[in-house]
């Protein structure tokens, strides 16, 4: 019997992954987190774990874990008070997995690690380089985790690492959902980039299939079809776009970074409310100008994965839930 361990089991997507895997024959599923969900999950053994290297190693060895699906710290409401950070926890997890003889680690990542740039292809496949953003945030965390994981896997060939690069997941209470439903939701005047989303159930299916895919050792993009103009995505989700001049957005970012020295007090005053609007963006403002659309053919080829929910259906359900 094979054993799969899922970190971050208190999160919504992690619970869906656990449920999908628990239905498979000859497969034991363990869910771990510093704080366990209040209700049991059918067919899943729940284990409290502080996620330190020593605790993880003991658990992995005692349970003879074959595959780890690492979702700890990437859920919107998970581990808000954990000062170690997602990158540090992932490094400790990888080290414990290598010591315990785990065969594969499946990581959550984001399609936004490809960056927003004017020369991007219409659909970006997994061979494109990861481009870390300049500002701190979730996308930078994902890019750094992928860099560290790739370096670790190169030094430990017995351990395969498979990042699943998800489009913005809808259904887990994410920052993207809150942005798309905002009234107003800031967009950039004169630009309407394409955006991809992903239903939480489709994301969970991709992680479950990746856990079962023997030999998977490379990134995989997953996203719903079709990509949509950002303004339409906002309207479908129940929000209202607010076009802002690019210069005003740039001034607001300079103000946030403390770089509006020597300019008029009027410009600083005008930029202040825009700065507050941009604080809630789920991505860098460059994505308001340029799209980042991932090619999902590898997911179909390697995992047999196809989205069960279109982008329109996913966003329409979000609007209905908030009605």
PDB file of C-alpha atoms in Angstrom:
ATOM      1  CA  UNK A   1       0.000   0.000   0.000  1.00  0.00           C
ATOM      2  CA  UNK A   2       1.273   3.447  -0.904  1.00  0.00           C
ATOM      3  CA  UNK A   3       1.027   6.392   1.489  1.00  0.00           C
ATOM      4  CA  UNK A   4       0.419  10.038   0.593  1.00  0.00           C
ATOM      5  CA  UNK A   5       0.890  12.812   3.144  1.00  0.00           C
ATOM      6  CA  UNK A   6      -0.837  16.174   2.626  1.00  0.00           C
ATOM      7  CA  UNK A   7       0.360  19.236   4.505  1.00  0.00           C
ATOM      8  CA  UNK A   8      -1.916  22.158   5.348  1.00  0.00           C
ATOM      9  CA  UNK A   9      -4.885  19.848   5.853  1.00  0.00           C
ATOM     10  CA  UNK A  10      -6.919  22.622   7.481  1.00  0.00           C
ATOM     11  CA  UNK A  11      -7.161  24.423   4.127  1.00  0.00           C
ATOM     12  CA  UNK A  12     -10.018  24.059   1.679  1.00  0.00           C
ATOM     13  CA  UNK A  13      -8.037  22.792  -1.318  1.00  0.00           C
ATOM     14  CA  UNK A  14      -6.003  20.415   0.857  1.00  0.00           C
ATOM     15  CA  UNK A  15      -9.228  18.902   2.220  1.00  0.00           C
ATOM     16  CA  UNK A  16     -10.537  18.388  -1.309  1.00  0.00           C
ATOM     17  CA  UNK A  17      -7.272  16.701  -2.341  1.00  0.00           C
ATOM     18  CA  UNK A  18      -7.434  14.418   0.687  1.00  0.00           C
ATOM     19  CA  UNK A  19     -11.008  13.452  -0.118  1.00  0.00           C
ATOM     20  CA  UNK A  20     -10.160  12.640  -3.721  1.00  0.00           C
ATOM     21  CA  UNK A  21      -7.179  10.484  -2.760  1.00  0.00           C
ATOM     22  CA  UNK A  22      -8.957   8.713   0.084  1.00  0.00           C
ATOM     23  CA  UNK A  23     -11.332   7.156  -2.451  1.00  0.00           C
ATOM     24  CA  UNK A  24      -8.457   5.398  -4.244  1.00  0.00           C
ATOM     25  CA  UNK A  25      -7.802   1.708  -3.507  1.00  0.00           C
ATOM     26  CA  UNK A  26      -4.563   0.635  -1.811  1.00  0.00           C
ATOM     27  CA  UNK A  27      -3.732   4.175  -0.807  1.00  0.00           C
ATOM     28  CA  UNK A  28      -3.322   5.511   2.730  1.00  0.00           C
ATOM     29  CA  UNK A  29      -3.828   9.257   3.169  1.00  0.00           C
ATOM     30  CA  UNK A  30      -2.421  11.290   6.056  1.00  0.00           C
ATOM     31  CA  UNK A  31      -3.314  14.946   6.599  1.00  0.00           C
ATOM     32  CA  UNK A  32      -1.063  17.093   8.784  1.00  0.00           C
ATOM     33  CA  UNK A  33      -1.124  20.674  10.032  1.00  0.00           C
ATOM     34  CA  UNK A  34      -0.238  22.591  13.209  1.00  0.00           C
ATOM     35  CA  UNK A  35      -3.983  22.935  13.820  1.00  0.00           C
ATOM     36  CA  UNK A  36      -6.297  20.202  12.591  1.00  0.00           C
ATOM     37  CA  UNK A  37      -9.777  20.786  11.130  1.00  0.00           C
ATOM     38  CA  UNK A  38     -12.612  20.441  13.653  1.00  0.00           C
ATOM     39  CA  UNK A  39     -14.324  17.678  11.706  1.00  0.00           C
ATOM     40  CA  UNK A  40     -12.775  14.337  10.656  1.00  0.00           C
ATOM     41  CA  UNK A  41     -12.272  13.544   6.979  1.00  0.00           C
ATOM     42  CA  UNK A  42     -13.517  10.166   5.798  1.00  0.00           C
ATOM     43  CA  UNK A  43     -10.641   7.818   5.032  1.00  0.00           C
ATOM     44  CA  UNK A  44      -7.979  10.334   6.097  1.00  0.00           C
ATOM     45  CA  UNK A  45      -5.738   9.966   9.132  1.00  0.00           C
ATOM     46  CA  UNK A  46      -5.306  13.398  10.705  1.00  0.00           C
ATOM     47  CA  UNK A  47      -2.061  14.104  12.527  1.00  0.00           C
ATOM     48  CA  UNK A  48      -1.110  17.314  14.308  1.00  0.00           C
ATOM     49  CA  UNK A  49       2.408  18.444  13.415  1.00  0.00           C
ATOM     50  CA  UNK A  50       4.330  21.652  14.122  1.00  0.00           C
ATOM     51  CA  UNK A  51       5.983  21.307  10.669  1.00  0.00           C
ATOM     52  CA  UNK A  52       9.514  21.457  12.064  1.00  0.00           C
ATOM     53  CA  UNK A  53      12.164  19.350  10.342  1.00  0.00           C
ATOM     54  CA  UNK A  54      12.470  16.867  13.218  1.00  0.00           C
ATOM     55  CA  UNK A  55       8.719  16.374  13.594  1.00  0.00           C
ATOM     56  CA  UNK A  56       8.289  15.898   9.859  1.00  0.00           C
ATOM     57  CA  UNK A  57      11.141  13.414   9.633  1.00  0.00           C
ATOM     58  CA  UNK A  58       9.750  11.302  12.451  1.00  0.00           C
ATOM     59  CA  UNK A  59       6.278  11.288  10.889  1.00  0.00           C
ATOM     60  CA  UNK A  60       7.516  10.529   7.374  1.00  0.00           C
ATOM     61  CA  UNK A  61       9.681   7.646   8.546  1.00  0.00           C
ATOM     62  CA  UNK A  62       7.098   6.176  10.898  1.00  0.00           C
ATOM     63  CA  UNK A  63       4.413   6.214   8.195  1.00  0.00           C
ATOM     64  CA  UNK A  64       6.665   5.143   5.300  1.00  0.00           C
ATOM     65  CA  UNK A  65       5.353   8.015   3.177  1.00  0.00           C
ATOM     66  CA  UNK A  66       5.845   7.698  -0.585  1.00  0.00           C
ATOM     67  CA  UNK A  67       4.487  11.058  -1.813  1.00  0.00           C
ATOM     68  CA  UNK A  68       3.975  14.446  -0.131  1.00  0.00           C
ATOM     69  CA  UNK A  69       1.516  17.043  -1.425  1.00  0.00           C
ATOM     70  CA  UNK A  70       2.739  20.284   0.114  1.00  0.00           C
ATOM     71  CA  UNK A  71      -0.075  22.772   0.649  1.00  0.00           C
ATOM     72  CA  UNK A  72       1.061  24.127   4.004  1.00  0.00           C
ATOM     73  CA  UNK A  73       1.029  27.902   4.240  1.00  0.00           C
ATOM     74  CA  UNK A  74      -0.385  28.750   0.827  1.00  0.00           C
ATOM     75  CA  UNK A  75      -4.064  28.729   1.737  1.00  0.00           C
ATOM     76  CA  UNK A  76      -5.410  32.263   2.279  1.00  0.00           C
ATOM     77  CA  UNK A  77      -6.258  31.790   5.925  1.00  0.00           C
ATOM     78  CA  UNK A  78      -3.553  29.314   6.889  1.00  0.00           C
ATOM     79  CA  UNK A  79      -0.765  29.928   9.371  1.00  0.00           C
ATOM     80  CA  UNK A  80      -1.145  33.689   9.548  1.00  0.00           C
ATOM     81  CA  UNK A  81       0.999  33.758  12.704  1.00  0.00           C
ATOM     82  CA  UNK A  82       3.750  31.452  11.443  1.00  0.00           C
ATOM     83  CA  UNK A  83       6.861  33.582  11.424  1.00  0.00           C
ATOM     84  CA  UNK A  84       9.060  31.050   9.660  1.00  0.00           C
ATOM     85  CA  UNK A  85       7.407  31.576   6.302  1.00  0.00           C
ATOM     86  CA  UNK A  86       6.439  29.316   3.431  1.00  0.00           C
ATOM     87  CA  UNK A  87       9.953  29.191   1.926  1.00  0.00           C
ATOM     88  CA  UNK A  88      11.591  28.145   5.189  1.00  0.00           C
ATOM     89  CA  UNK A  89       8.965  25.485   5.870  1.00  0.00           C
ATOM     90  CA  UNK A  90       9.387  24.091   2.358  1.00  0.00           C
ATOM     91  CA  UNK A  91      13.171  23.842   2.779  1.00  0.00           C
ATOM     92  CA  UNK A  92      12.685  21.903   6.021  1.00  0.00           C
ATOM     93  CA  UNK A  93      10.095  19.671   4.379  1.00  0.00           C
ATOM     94  CA  UNK A  94      12.354  18.858   1.427  1.00  0.00           C
ATOM     95  CA  UNK A  95      15.214  17.982   3.744  1.00  0.00           C
ATOM     96  CA  UNK A  96      12.999  15.694   5.805  1.00  0.00           C
ATOM     97  CA  UNK A  97      11.633  14.028   2.658  1.00  0.00           C
ATOM     98  CA  UNK A  98      15.131  13.329   1.330  1.00  0.00           C
ATOM     99  CA  UNK A  99      16.187  11.790   4.656  1.00  0.00           C
ATOM    100  CA  UNK A 100      13.029   9.702   4.963  1.00  0.00           C
ATOM    101  CA  UNK A 101      13.225   8.280   1.436  1.00  0.00           C
ATOM    102  CA  UNK A 102      10.081   9.992   0.095  1.00  0.00           C
ATOM    103  CA  UNK A 103       9.907   9.497  -3.667  1.00  0.00           C
ATOM    104  CA  UNK A 104       8.091  12.655  -4.763  1.00  0.00           C
ATOM    105  CA  UNK A 105       6.963  16.039  -3.494  1.00  0.00           C
ATOM    106  CA  UNK A 106       4.104  17.867  -5.227  1.00  0.00           C
ATOM    107  CA  UNK A 107       4.252  21.633  -4.647  1.00  0.00           C
ATOM    108  CA  UNK A 108       1.643  24.301  -5.159  1.00  0.00           C
ATOM    109  CA  UNK A 109       2.865  27.150  -7.344  1.00  0.00           C
ATOM    110  CA  UNK A 110       1.327  29.807  -9.589  1.00  0.00           C
ATOM    111  CA  UNK A 111       1.185  30.465 -13.316  1.00  0.00           C
ATOM    112  CA  UNK A 112       2.081  34.079 -12.465  1.00  0.00           C
ATOM    113  CA  UNK A 113       5.698  33.033 -11.852  1.00  0.00           C
ATOM    114  CA  UNK A 114       6.186  33.562 -15.604  1.00  0.00           C
ATOM    115  CA  UNK A 115       5.788  37.294 -15.023  1.00  0.00           C
ATOM    116  CA  UNK A 116       3.917  39.998 -16.936  1.00  0.00           C
ATOM    117  CA  UNK A 117       5.769  41.225 -19.992  1.00  0.00           C
ATOM    118  CA  UNK A 118       4.862  42.621 -23.423  1.00  0.00           C
ATOM    119  CA  UNK A 119       6.801  39.970 -25.379  1.00  0.00           C
ATOM    120  CA  UNK A 120       5.174  36.945 -23.725  1.00  0.00           C
ATOM    121  CA  UNK A 121       3.804  34.284 -26.099  1.00  0.00           C
ATOM    122  CA  UNK A 122       0.059  33.887 -26.484  1.00  0.00           C
ATOM    123  CA  UNK A 123       0.207  30.757 -24.322  1.00  0.00           C
ATOM    124  CA  UNK A 124       3.201  30.168 -22.039  1.00  0.00           C
ATOM    125  CA  UNK A 125       4.363  26.592 -21.569  1.00  0.00           C
ATOM    126  CA  UNK A 126       6.398  25.135 -18.718  1.00  0.00           C
ATOM    127  CA  UNK A 127       9.745  25.606 -20.500  1.00  0.00           C
ATOM    128  CA  UNK A 128       9.514  29.387 -20.001  1.00  0.00           C
ATOM    129  CA  UNK A 129      11.757  30.780 -17.260  1.00  0.00           C
ATOM    130  CA  UNK A 130      10.426  31.761 -13.853  1.00  0.00           C
ATOM    131  CA  UNK A 131      10.632  35.554 -13.448  1.00  0.00           C
ATOM    132  CA  UNK A 132      10.515  36.623  -9.759  1.00  0.00           C
ATOM    133  CA  UNK A 133       8.651  39.910  -9.244  1.00  0.00           C
ATOM    134  CA  UNK A 134      10.409  42.868  -7.674  1.00  0.00           C
ATOM    135  CA  UNK A 135       7.969  43.273  -4.810  1.00  0.00           C
ATOM    136  CA  UNK A 136       7.321  40.864  -1.965  1.00  0.00           C
ATOM    137  CA  UNK A 137       4.120  38.852  -2.066  1.00  0.00           C
ATOM    138  CA  UNK A 138       2.696  35.415  -2.799  1.00  0.00           C
ATOM    139  CA  UNK A 139       4.057  35.282  -6.368  1.00  0.00           C
ATOM    140  CA  UNK A 140       7.593  36.014  -5.150  1.00  0.00           C
ATOM    141  CA  UNK A 141       7.191  33.295  -2.518  1.00  0.00           C
ATOM    142  CA  UNK A 142       6.170  30.784  -5.179  1.00  0.00           C
ATOM    143  CA  UNK A 143       9.084  31.774  -7.437  1.00  0.00           C
ATOM    144  CA  UNK A 144      11.574  31.435  -4.574  1.00  0.00           C
ATOM    145  CA  UNK A 145      10.147  28.076  -3.512  1.00  0.00           C
ATOM    146  CA  UNK A 146      10.447  26.776  -7.077  1.00  0.00           C
ATOM    147  CA  UNK A 147      14.066  27.967  -7.303  1.00  0.00           C
ATOM    148  CA  UNK A 148      15.026  26.305  -4.031  1.00  0.00           C
ATOM    149  CA  UNK A 149      13.114  23.120  -4.863  1.00  0.00           C
ATOM    150  CA  UNK A 150      14.807  22.793  -8.274  1.00  0.00           C
ATOM    151  CA  UNK A 151      18.242  23.232  -6.704  1.00  0.00           C
ATOM    152  CA  UNK A 152      17.388  20.700  -3.994  1.00  0.00           C
ATOM    153  CA  UNK A 153      16.100  18.131  -6.503  1.00  0.00           C
ATOM    154  CA  UNK A 154      19.299  18.493  -8.550  1.00  0.00           C
ATOM    155  CA  UNK A 155      21.337  17.574  -5.439  1.00  0.00           C
ATOM    156  CA  UNK A 156      18.978  14.719  -4.452  1.00  0.00           C
ATOM    157  CA  UNK A 157      18.076  12.813  -7.654  1.00  0.00           C
ATOM    158  CA  UNK A 158      16.160  10.152  -5.715  1.00  0.00           C
ATOM    159  CA  UNK A 159      13.559  12.786  -4.785  1.00  0.00           C
ATOM    160  CA  UNK A 160      11.312  14.088  -7.591  1.00  0.00           C
ATOM    161  CA  UNK A 161       9.745  17.524  -7.242  1.00  0.00           C
ATOM    162  CA  UNK A 162       6.670  18.511  -9.275  1.00  0.00           C
ATOM    163  CA  UNK A 163       5.384  22.116  -8.988  1.00  0.00           C
ATOM    164  CA  UNK A 164       1.747  22.456  -9.996  1.00  0.00           C
ATOM    165  CA  UNK A 165       1.427  25.991 -11.362  1.00  0.00           C
ATOM    166  CA  UNK A 166      -2.165  27.002 -10.746  1.00  0.00           C
ATOM    167  CA  UNK A 167      -4.023  29.938 -12.213  1.00  0.00           C
ATOM    168  CA  UNK A 168      -5.776  32.020  -9.551  1.00  0.00           C
ATOM    169  CA  UNK A 169      -7.917  29.582  -7.575  1.00  0.00           C
ATOM    170  CA  UNK A 170     -11.557  30.530  -7.030  1.00  0.00           C
ATOM    171  CA  UNK A 171     -13.531  28.918  -4.235  1.00  0.00           C
ATOM    172  CA  UNK A 172     -11.067  29.080  -1.331  1.00  0.00           C
ATOM    173  CA  UNK A 173     -11.612  32.679  -0.242  1.00  0.00           C
ATOM    174  CA  UNK A 174      -8.467  33.880  -1.979  1.00  0.00           C
ATOM    175  CA  UNK A 175      -7.206  37.468  -2.435  1.00  0.00           C
ATOM    176  CA  UNK A 176      -7.988  37.070  -6.153  1.00  0.00           C
ATOM    177  CA  UNK A 177     -11.655  36.438  -5.359  1.00  0.00           C
ATOM    178  CA  UNK A 178     -11.834  39.523  -3.178  1.00  0.00           C
ATOM    179  CA  UNK A 179     -10.235  41.633  -5.914  1.00  0.00           C
ATOM    180  CA  UNK A 180     -12.525  40.400  -8.687  1.00  0.00           C
ATOM    181  CA  UNK A 181     -15.616  41.112  -6.567  1.00  0.00           C
ATOM    182  CA  UNK A 182     -14.554  44.585  -5.517  1.00  0.00           C
ATOM    183  CA  UNK A 183     -16.613  47.668  -6.312  1.00  0.00           C
ATOM    184  CA  UNK A 184     -14.445  49.275  -7.516  1.00  0.00           C
ATOM    185  CA  UNK A 185     -11.663  46.939  -8.685  1.00  0.00           C
ATOM    186  CA  UNK A 186      -8.677  48.927 -10.015  1.00  0.00           C
ATOM    187  CA  UNK A 187      -7.612  48.249 -13.598  1.00  0.00           C
ATOM    188  CA  UNK A 188      -5.206  50.135 -15.861  1.00  0.00           C
ATOM    189  CA  UNK A 189      -6.709  52.627 -18.295  1.00  0.00           C
ATOM    190  CA  UNK A 190      -6.025  51.613 -21.898  1.00  0.00           C
ATOM    191  CA  UNK A 191      -5.155  47.996 -21.068  1.00  0.00           C
ATOM    192  CA  UNK A 192      -7.286  44.881 -20.680  1.00  0.00           C
ATOM    193  CA  UNK A 193      -4.957  41.871 -20.293  1.00  0.00           C
ATOM    194  CA  UNK A 194      -6.205  38.320 -20.392  1.00  0.00           C
ATOM    195  CA  UNK A 195      -6.516  36.503 -17.082  1.00  0.00           C
ATOM    196  CA  UNK A 196      -6.939  32.842 -16.135  1.00  0.00           C
ATOM    197  CA  UNK A 197      -8.753  31.391 -13.145  1.00  0.00           C
ATOM    198  CA  UNK A 198      -9.167  27.880 -11.760  1.00  0.00           C
ATOM    199  CA  UNK A 199     -12.034  26.304  -9.838  1.00  0.00           C
ATOM    200  CA  UNK A 200     -10.913  24.934  -6.454  1.00  0.00           C
ATOM    201  CA  UNK A 201     -12.261  21.472  -7.308  1.00  0.00           C
ATOM    202  CA  UNK A 202     -10.267  21.391 -10.540  1.00  0.00           C
ATOM    203  CA  UNK A 203      -7.156  22.472  -8.647  1.00  0.00           C
ATOM    204  CA  UNK A 204      -7.674  19.670  -6.125  1.00  0.00           C
ATOM    205  CA  UNK A 205      -8.070  17.133  -8.928  1.00  0.00           C
ATOM    206  CA  UNK A 206      -4.775  18.259 -10.457  1.00  0.00           C
ATOM    207  CA  UNK A 207      -2.937  17.805  -7.151  1.00  0.00           C
ATOM    208  CA  UNK A 208      -4.512  14.389  -6.626  1.00  0.00           C
ATOM    209  CA  UNK A 209      -3.559  13.228 -10.119  1.00  0.00           C
ATOM    210  CA  UNK A 210      -0.023  14.556  -9.633  1.00  0.00           C
ATOM    211  CA  UNK A 211       0.269  12.562  -6.408  1.00  0.00           C
ATOM    212  CA  UNK A 212      -0.688   9.401  -8.315  1.00  0.00           C
ATOM    213  CA  UNK A 213       1.465  10.083 -11.397  1.00  0.00           C
ATOM    214  CA  UNK A 214       4.567   7.955 -10.943  1.00  0.00           C
ATOM    215  CA  UNK A 215       7.683   9.610 -12.333  1.00  0.00           C
ATOM    216  CA  UNK A 216       6.287  13.142 -12.487  1.00  0.00           C
ATOM    217  CA  UNK A 217       9.286  15.414 -11.924  1.00  0.00           C
ATOM    218  CA  UNK A 218       8.527  18.667 -13.722  1.00  0.00           C
ATOM    219  CA  UNK A 219       6.230  21.699 -13.531  1.00  0.00           C
ATOM    220  CA  UNK A 220       2.657  21.451 -14.803  1.00  0.00           C
ATOM    221  CA  UNK A 221       0.323  24.357 -15.633  1.00  0.00           C
ATOM    222  CA  UNK A 222      -3.370  24.090 -14.718  1.00  0.00           C
ATOM    223  CA  UNK A 223      -6.040  26.666 -15.574  1.00  0.00           C
ATOM    224  CA  UNK A 224      -9.654  26.871 -16.695  1.00  0.00           C
ATOM    225  CA  UNK A 225     -10.644  27.690 -20.257  1.00  0.00           C
ATOM    226  CA  UNK A 226     -10.930  30.117 -21.844  1.00  0.00           C
ATOM    227  CA  UNK A 227      -8.745  33.013 -20.675  1.00  0.00           C
ATOM    228  CA  UNK A 228     -10.820  36.172 -20.257  1.00  0.00           C
ATOM    229  CA  UNK A 229     -10.169  39.899 -20.509  1.00  0.00           C
ATOM    230  CA  UNK A 230      -9.623  41.205 -17.001  1.00  0.00           C
ATOM    231  CA  UNK A 231     -12.544  43.631 -17.202  1.00  0.00           C
ATOM    232  CA  UNK A 232     -14.935  40.836 -18.201  1.00  0.00           C
ATOM    233  CA  UNK A 233     -13.640  38.577 -15.417  1.00  0.00           C
ATOM    234  CA  UNK A 234     -14.368  41.321 -12.881  1.00  0.00           C
ATOM    235  CA  UNK A 235     -17.891  41.853 -14.217  1.00  0.00           C
ATOM    236  CA  UNK A 236     -18.628  38.111 -14.261  1.00  0.00           C
ATOM    237  CA  UNK A 237     -17.476  37.828 -10.638  1.00  0.00           C
ATOM    238  CA  UNK A 238     -19.786  40.634  -9.561  1.00  0.00           C
ATOM    239  CA  UNK A 239     -17.239  43.444  -9.332  1.00  0.00           C
ATOM    240  CA  UNK A 240     -16.949  46.765 -11.130  1.00  0.00           C
ATOM    241  CA  UNK A 241     -13.737  47.818 -12.916  1.00  0.00           C
ATOM    242  CA  UNK A 242     -12.235  51.221 -12.087  1.00  0.00           C
ATOM    243  CA  UNK A 243      -9.840  52.330 -14.864  1.00  0.00           C
ATOM    244  CA  UNK A 244      -6.888  54.297 -13.494  1.00  0.00           C
ATOM    245  CA  UNK A 245      -4.240  56.125 -15.575  1.00  0.00           C
ATOM    246  CA  UNK A 246      -0.914  54.241 -15.727  1.00  0.00           C
ATOM    247  CA  UNK A 247       0.915  57.331 -14.462  1.00  0.00           C
ATOM    248  CA  UNK A 248      -1.275  57.514 -11.384  1.00  0.00           C
ATOM    249  CA  UNK A 249      -0.680  53.835 -10.623  1.00  0.00           C
ATOM    250  CA  UNK A 250       3.056  54.365 -11.022  1.00  0.00           C
ATOM    251  CA  UNK A 251       2.937  57.386  -8.687  1.00  0.00           C
ATOM    252  CA  UNK A 252       1.015  55.368  -6.103  1.00  0.00           C
ATOM    253  CA  UNK A 253       3.631  52.621  -6.203  1.00  0.00           C
ATOM    254  CA  UNK A 254       6.444  55.159  -5.826  1.00  0.00           C
ATOM    255  CA  UNK A 255       4.603  56.635  -2.844  1.00  0.00           C
ATOM    256  CA  UNK A 256       4.259  53.178  -1.313  1.00  0.00           C
ATOM    257  CA  UNK A 257       8.005  52.612  -1.744  1.00  0.00           C
ATOM    258  CA  UNK A 258       8.833  56.024  -0.261  1.00  0.00           C
ATOM    259  CA  UNK A 259      10.258  57.334  -3.541  1.00  0.00           C
ATOM    260  CA  UNK A 260       8.066  60.399  -4.121  1.00  0.00           C
ATOM    261  CA  UNK A 261      10.796  62.724  -2.921  1.00  0.00           C
ATOM    262  CA  UNK A 262      10.941  66.153  -4.476  1.00  0.00           C
ATOM    263  CA  UNK A 263       7.523  66.026  -6.123  1.00  0.00           C
ATOM    264  CA  UNK A 264       4.520  68.150  -5.384  1.00  0.00           C
ATOM    265  CA  UNK A 265       2.400  67.563  -2.319  1.00  0.00           C
ATOM    266  CA  UNK A 266      -0.595  67.525  -4.663  1.00  0.00           C
ATOM    267  CA  UNK A 267       0.672  64.438  -6.520  1.00  0.00           C
ATOM    268  CA  UNK A 268       1.340  62.652  -3.253  1.00  0.00           C
ATOM    269  CA  UNK A 269      -2.154  63.522  -2.022  1.00  0.00           C
ATOM    270  CA  UNK A 270      -3.784  62.275  -5.244  1.00  0.00           C
ATOM    271  CA  UNK A 271      -1.727  59.065  -5.202  1.00  0.00           C
ATOM    272  CA  UNK A 272      -2.606  58.205  -1.590  1.00  0.00           C
ATOM    273  CA  UNK A 273      -6.071  56.673  -2.183  1.00  0.00           C
ATOM    274  CA  UNK A 274      -4.786  54.797  -5.246  1.00  0.00           C
ATOM    275  CA  UNK A 275      -1.991  53.411  -3.102  1.00  0.00           C
ATOM    276  CA  UNK A 276      -4.604  52.013  -0.735  1.00  0.00           C
ATOM    277  CA  UNK A 277      -6.493  50.444  -3.632  1.00  0.00           C
ATOM    278  CA  UNK A 278      -3.344  48.757  -4.899  1.00  0.00           C
ATOM    279  CA  UNK A 279      -2.546  47.362  -1.455  1.00  0.00           C
ATOM    280  CA  UNK A 280      -5.230  44.722  -1.987  1.00  0.00           C
ATOM    281  CA  UNK A 281      -4.069  43.612  -5.440  1.00  0.00           C
ATOM    282  CA  UNK A 282      -3.434  39.840  -5.538  1.00  0.00           C
ATOM    283  CA  UNK A 283      -0.537  40.407  -7.961  1.00  0.00           C
ATOM    284  CA  UNK A 284       1.947  43.033  -9.101  1.00  0.00           C
ATOM    285  CA  UNK A 285       0.417  45.963 -10.992  1.00  0.00           C
ATOM    286  CA  UNK A 286       2.332  44.846 -14.100  1.00  0.00           C
ATOM    287  CA  UNK A 287      -0.389  42.205 -14.509  1.00  0.00           C
ATOM    288  CA  UNK A 288      -2.889  45.056 -14.978  1.00  0.00           C
ATOM    289  CA  UNK A 289      -0.958  45.966 -18.127  1.00  0.00           C
ATOM    290  CA  UNK A 290       0.195  42.642 -19.589  1.00  0.00           C
ATOM    291  CA  UNK A 291      -1.389  39.221 -19.531  1.00  0.00           C
ATOM    292  CA  UNK A 292       0.151  35.939 -18.403  1.00  0.00           C
ATOM    293  CA  UNK A 293      -1.710  33.013 -19.978  1.00  0.00           C
ATOM    294  CA  UNK A 294      -0.421  29.479 -19.387  1.00  0.00           C
ATOM    295  CA  UNK A 295      -0.503  26.562 -21.806  1.00  0.00           C
ATOM    296  CA  UNK A 296      -2.175  23.575 -20.086  1.00  0.00           C
ATOM    297  CA  UNK A 297      -1.464  20.850 -22.655  1.00  0.00           C
ATOM    298  CA  UNK A 298       1.161  19.190 -20.432  1.00  0.00           C
ATOM    299  CA  UNK A 299      -1.483  18.663 -17.726  1.00  0.00           C
ATOM    300  CA  UNK A 300      -3.628  16.765 -20.219  1.00  0.00           C
ATOM    301  CA  UNK A 301      -0.690  14.738 -21.531  1.00  0.00           C
ATOM    302  CA  UNK A 302       0.994  13.811 -18.232  1.00  0.00           C
ATOM    303  CA  UNK A 303      -1.914  13.798 -15.786  1.00  0.00           C
ATOM    304  CA  UNK A 304      -4.978  13.227 -17.941  1.00  0.00           C
ATOM    305  CA  UNK A 305      -6.329  16.421 -16.376  1.00  0.00           C
ATOM    306  CA  UNK A 306      -8.989  18.586 -17.968  1.00  0.00           C
ATOM    307  CA  UNK A 307     -10.864  21.405 -16.201  1.00  0.00           C
ATOM    308  CA  UNK A 308     -14.435  20.486 -15.323  1.00  0.00           C
ATOM    309  CA  UNK A 309     -15.470  24.120 -14.827  1.00  0.00           C
ATOM    310  CA  UNK A 310     -15.079  26.864 -17.423  1.00  0.00           C
ATOM    311  CA  UNK A 311     -13.799  30.286 -16.452  1.00  0.00           C
ATOM    312  CA  UNK A 312     -17.261  31.787 -16.990  1.00  0.00           C
ATOM    313  CA  UNK A 313     -18.946  29.152 -14.807  1.00  0.00           C
ATOM    314  CA  UNK A 314     -16.357  29.579 -12.072  1.00  0.00           C
ATOM    315  CA  UNK A 315     -16.693  33.352 -11.929  1.00  0.00           C
ATOM    316  CA  UNK A 316     -20.477  33.233 -12.281  1.00  0.00           C
ATOM    317  CA  UNK A 317     -20.679  30.955  -9.247  1.00  0.00           C
ATOM    318  CA  UNK A 318     -18.497  33.421  -7.346  1.00  0.00           C
ATOM    319  CA  UNK A 319     -20.896  36.252  -8.184  1.00  0.00           C
ATOM    320  CA  UNK A 320     -23.901  34.142  -7.164  1.00  0.00           C
ATOM    321  CA  UNK A 321     -22.276  33.250  -3.843  1.00  0.00           C
ATOM    322  CA  UNK A 322     -21.800  36.915  -3.054  1.00  0.00           C
ATOM    323  CA  UNK A 323     -25.257  38.004  -4.151  1.00  0.00           C
TER     324      UNK A 323
END
